[in-house]
XYZ file of C-alpha atoms in Angstrom:
132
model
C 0.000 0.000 0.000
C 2.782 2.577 0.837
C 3.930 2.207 -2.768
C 0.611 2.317 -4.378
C -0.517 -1.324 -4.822
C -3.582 -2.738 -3.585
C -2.304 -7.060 -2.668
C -4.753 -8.884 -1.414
C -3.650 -12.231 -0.628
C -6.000 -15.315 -1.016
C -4.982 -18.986 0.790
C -6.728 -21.657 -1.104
C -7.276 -25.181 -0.806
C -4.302 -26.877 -3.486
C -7.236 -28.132 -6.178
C -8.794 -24.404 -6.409
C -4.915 -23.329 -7.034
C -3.994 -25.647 -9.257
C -7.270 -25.147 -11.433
C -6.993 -21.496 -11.110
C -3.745 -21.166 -12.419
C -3.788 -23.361 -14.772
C -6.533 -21.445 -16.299
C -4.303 -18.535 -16.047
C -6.776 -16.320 -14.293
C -4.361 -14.588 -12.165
C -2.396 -11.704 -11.749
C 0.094 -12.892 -9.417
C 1.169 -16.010 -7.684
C 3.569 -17.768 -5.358
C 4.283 -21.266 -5.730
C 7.563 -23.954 -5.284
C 9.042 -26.203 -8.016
C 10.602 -29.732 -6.108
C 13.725 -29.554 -8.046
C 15.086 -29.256 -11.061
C 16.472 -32.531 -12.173
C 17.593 -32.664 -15.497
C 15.047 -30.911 -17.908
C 11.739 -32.418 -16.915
C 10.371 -30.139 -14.806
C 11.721 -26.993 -17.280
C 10.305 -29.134 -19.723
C 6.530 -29.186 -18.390
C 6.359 -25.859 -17.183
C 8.924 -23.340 -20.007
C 7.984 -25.560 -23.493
C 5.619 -23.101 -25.176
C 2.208 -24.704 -25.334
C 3.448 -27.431 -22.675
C 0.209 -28.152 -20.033
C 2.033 -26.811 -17.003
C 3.375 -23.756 -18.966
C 0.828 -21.634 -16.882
C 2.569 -17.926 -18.208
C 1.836 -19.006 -21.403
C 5.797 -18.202 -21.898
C 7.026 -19.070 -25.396
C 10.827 -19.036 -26.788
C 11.960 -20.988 -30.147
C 15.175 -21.069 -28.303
C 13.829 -22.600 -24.602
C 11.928 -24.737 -26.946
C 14.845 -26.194 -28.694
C 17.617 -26.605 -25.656
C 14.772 -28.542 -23.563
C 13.839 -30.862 -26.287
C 17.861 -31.420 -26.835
C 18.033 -31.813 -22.934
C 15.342 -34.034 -22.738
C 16.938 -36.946 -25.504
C 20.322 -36.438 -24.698
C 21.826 -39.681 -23.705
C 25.319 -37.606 -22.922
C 24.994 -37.175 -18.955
C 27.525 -33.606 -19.679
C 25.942 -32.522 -22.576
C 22.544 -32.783 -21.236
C 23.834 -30.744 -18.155
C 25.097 -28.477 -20.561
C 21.793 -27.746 -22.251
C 20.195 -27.457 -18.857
C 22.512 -24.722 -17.536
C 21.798 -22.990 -20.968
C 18.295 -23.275 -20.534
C 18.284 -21.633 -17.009
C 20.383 -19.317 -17.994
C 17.927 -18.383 -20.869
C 15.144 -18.652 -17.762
C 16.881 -15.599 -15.525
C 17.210 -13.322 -18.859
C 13.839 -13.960 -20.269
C 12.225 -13.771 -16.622
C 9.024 -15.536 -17.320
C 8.937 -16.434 -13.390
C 10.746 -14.714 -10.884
C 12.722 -16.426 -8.632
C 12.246 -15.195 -4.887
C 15.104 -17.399 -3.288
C 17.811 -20.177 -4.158
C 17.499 -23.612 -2.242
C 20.838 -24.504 -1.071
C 22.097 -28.078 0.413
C 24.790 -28.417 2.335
C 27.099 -31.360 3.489
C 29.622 -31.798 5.712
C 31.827 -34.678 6.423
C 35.046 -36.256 7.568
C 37.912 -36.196 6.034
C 39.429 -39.310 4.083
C 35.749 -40.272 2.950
C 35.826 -41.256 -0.857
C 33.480 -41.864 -3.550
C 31.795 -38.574 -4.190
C 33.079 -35.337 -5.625
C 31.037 -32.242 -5.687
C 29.993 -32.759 -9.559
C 28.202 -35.123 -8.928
C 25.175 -33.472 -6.415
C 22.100 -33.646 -8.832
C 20.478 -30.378 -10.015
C 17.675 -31.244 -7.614
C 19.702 -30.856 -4.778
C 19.029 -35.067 -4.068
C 21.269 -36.116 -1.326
C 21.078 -39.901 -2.707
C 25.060 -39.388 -4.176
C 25.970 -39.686 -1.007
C 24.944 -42.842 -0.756
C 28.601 -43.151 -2.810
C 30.571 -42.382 0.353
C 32.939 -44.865 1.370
């Protein structure tokens, strides 16, 4: 209000939320994605036309790095399309991210079996499972 916008905020059971944004009657929402692993999720929500694409957000280029991510066999090239593609995410804006999830690990020295390339985009703790 002190800057001249009227929010009102509305708490709603997760059906009505889902439905209403996927009808894209909204002006503004909040919402979480569970990870990013590989392209999947970018997939489903930045492929213009894509179901889950619920800001109707469409890019030629997005559209051809996820559909390279998504058939890559190539473990590193597929991570390299994916870094491309968020990278083309934070220019192009279409959702705003309010905060980065961070996981952290700490443990003893000598353990083997793990090095830090190898903690997936999603933030899954299940490469440590590796440690020896």
């Amino acid at each position: 209000e002190k800057i001249g916008i009227n929010l009102v905020l509305e708490v709603v059971e997760p059906a009505v939320f889902f439905k209403t944004i996927r009808a894209g009657s909204f002006q503004l929402y909040a919402s979480s994605w569970a990870g990013v692993a590989d392209a999947s999720l970018l997939m489903r929500t930045l492929k213009t036309g894509q179901f889950d694409n619920r800001v109707g957000y469409a890019n030629a280029a997005m559209d051809r790095l996820l559909t390279a991510a998504m058939s890559e066999a190539d473990e590193k090239l597929r991570r390299t399309y994916v870094i491309d593609a968020q990278r083309l995410l934070m220019h192009d804006l279409p959702y705003l991210p309010l905060w980065y999830l961070s996981n952290t690990a700490i443990v003893r020295k000598g353990l083997t079996g793990l090095s830090a390339n190898q903690i997936s985009l999603s933030g899954s703790l299940e490469p440590l499972l590796n440690l020896r």
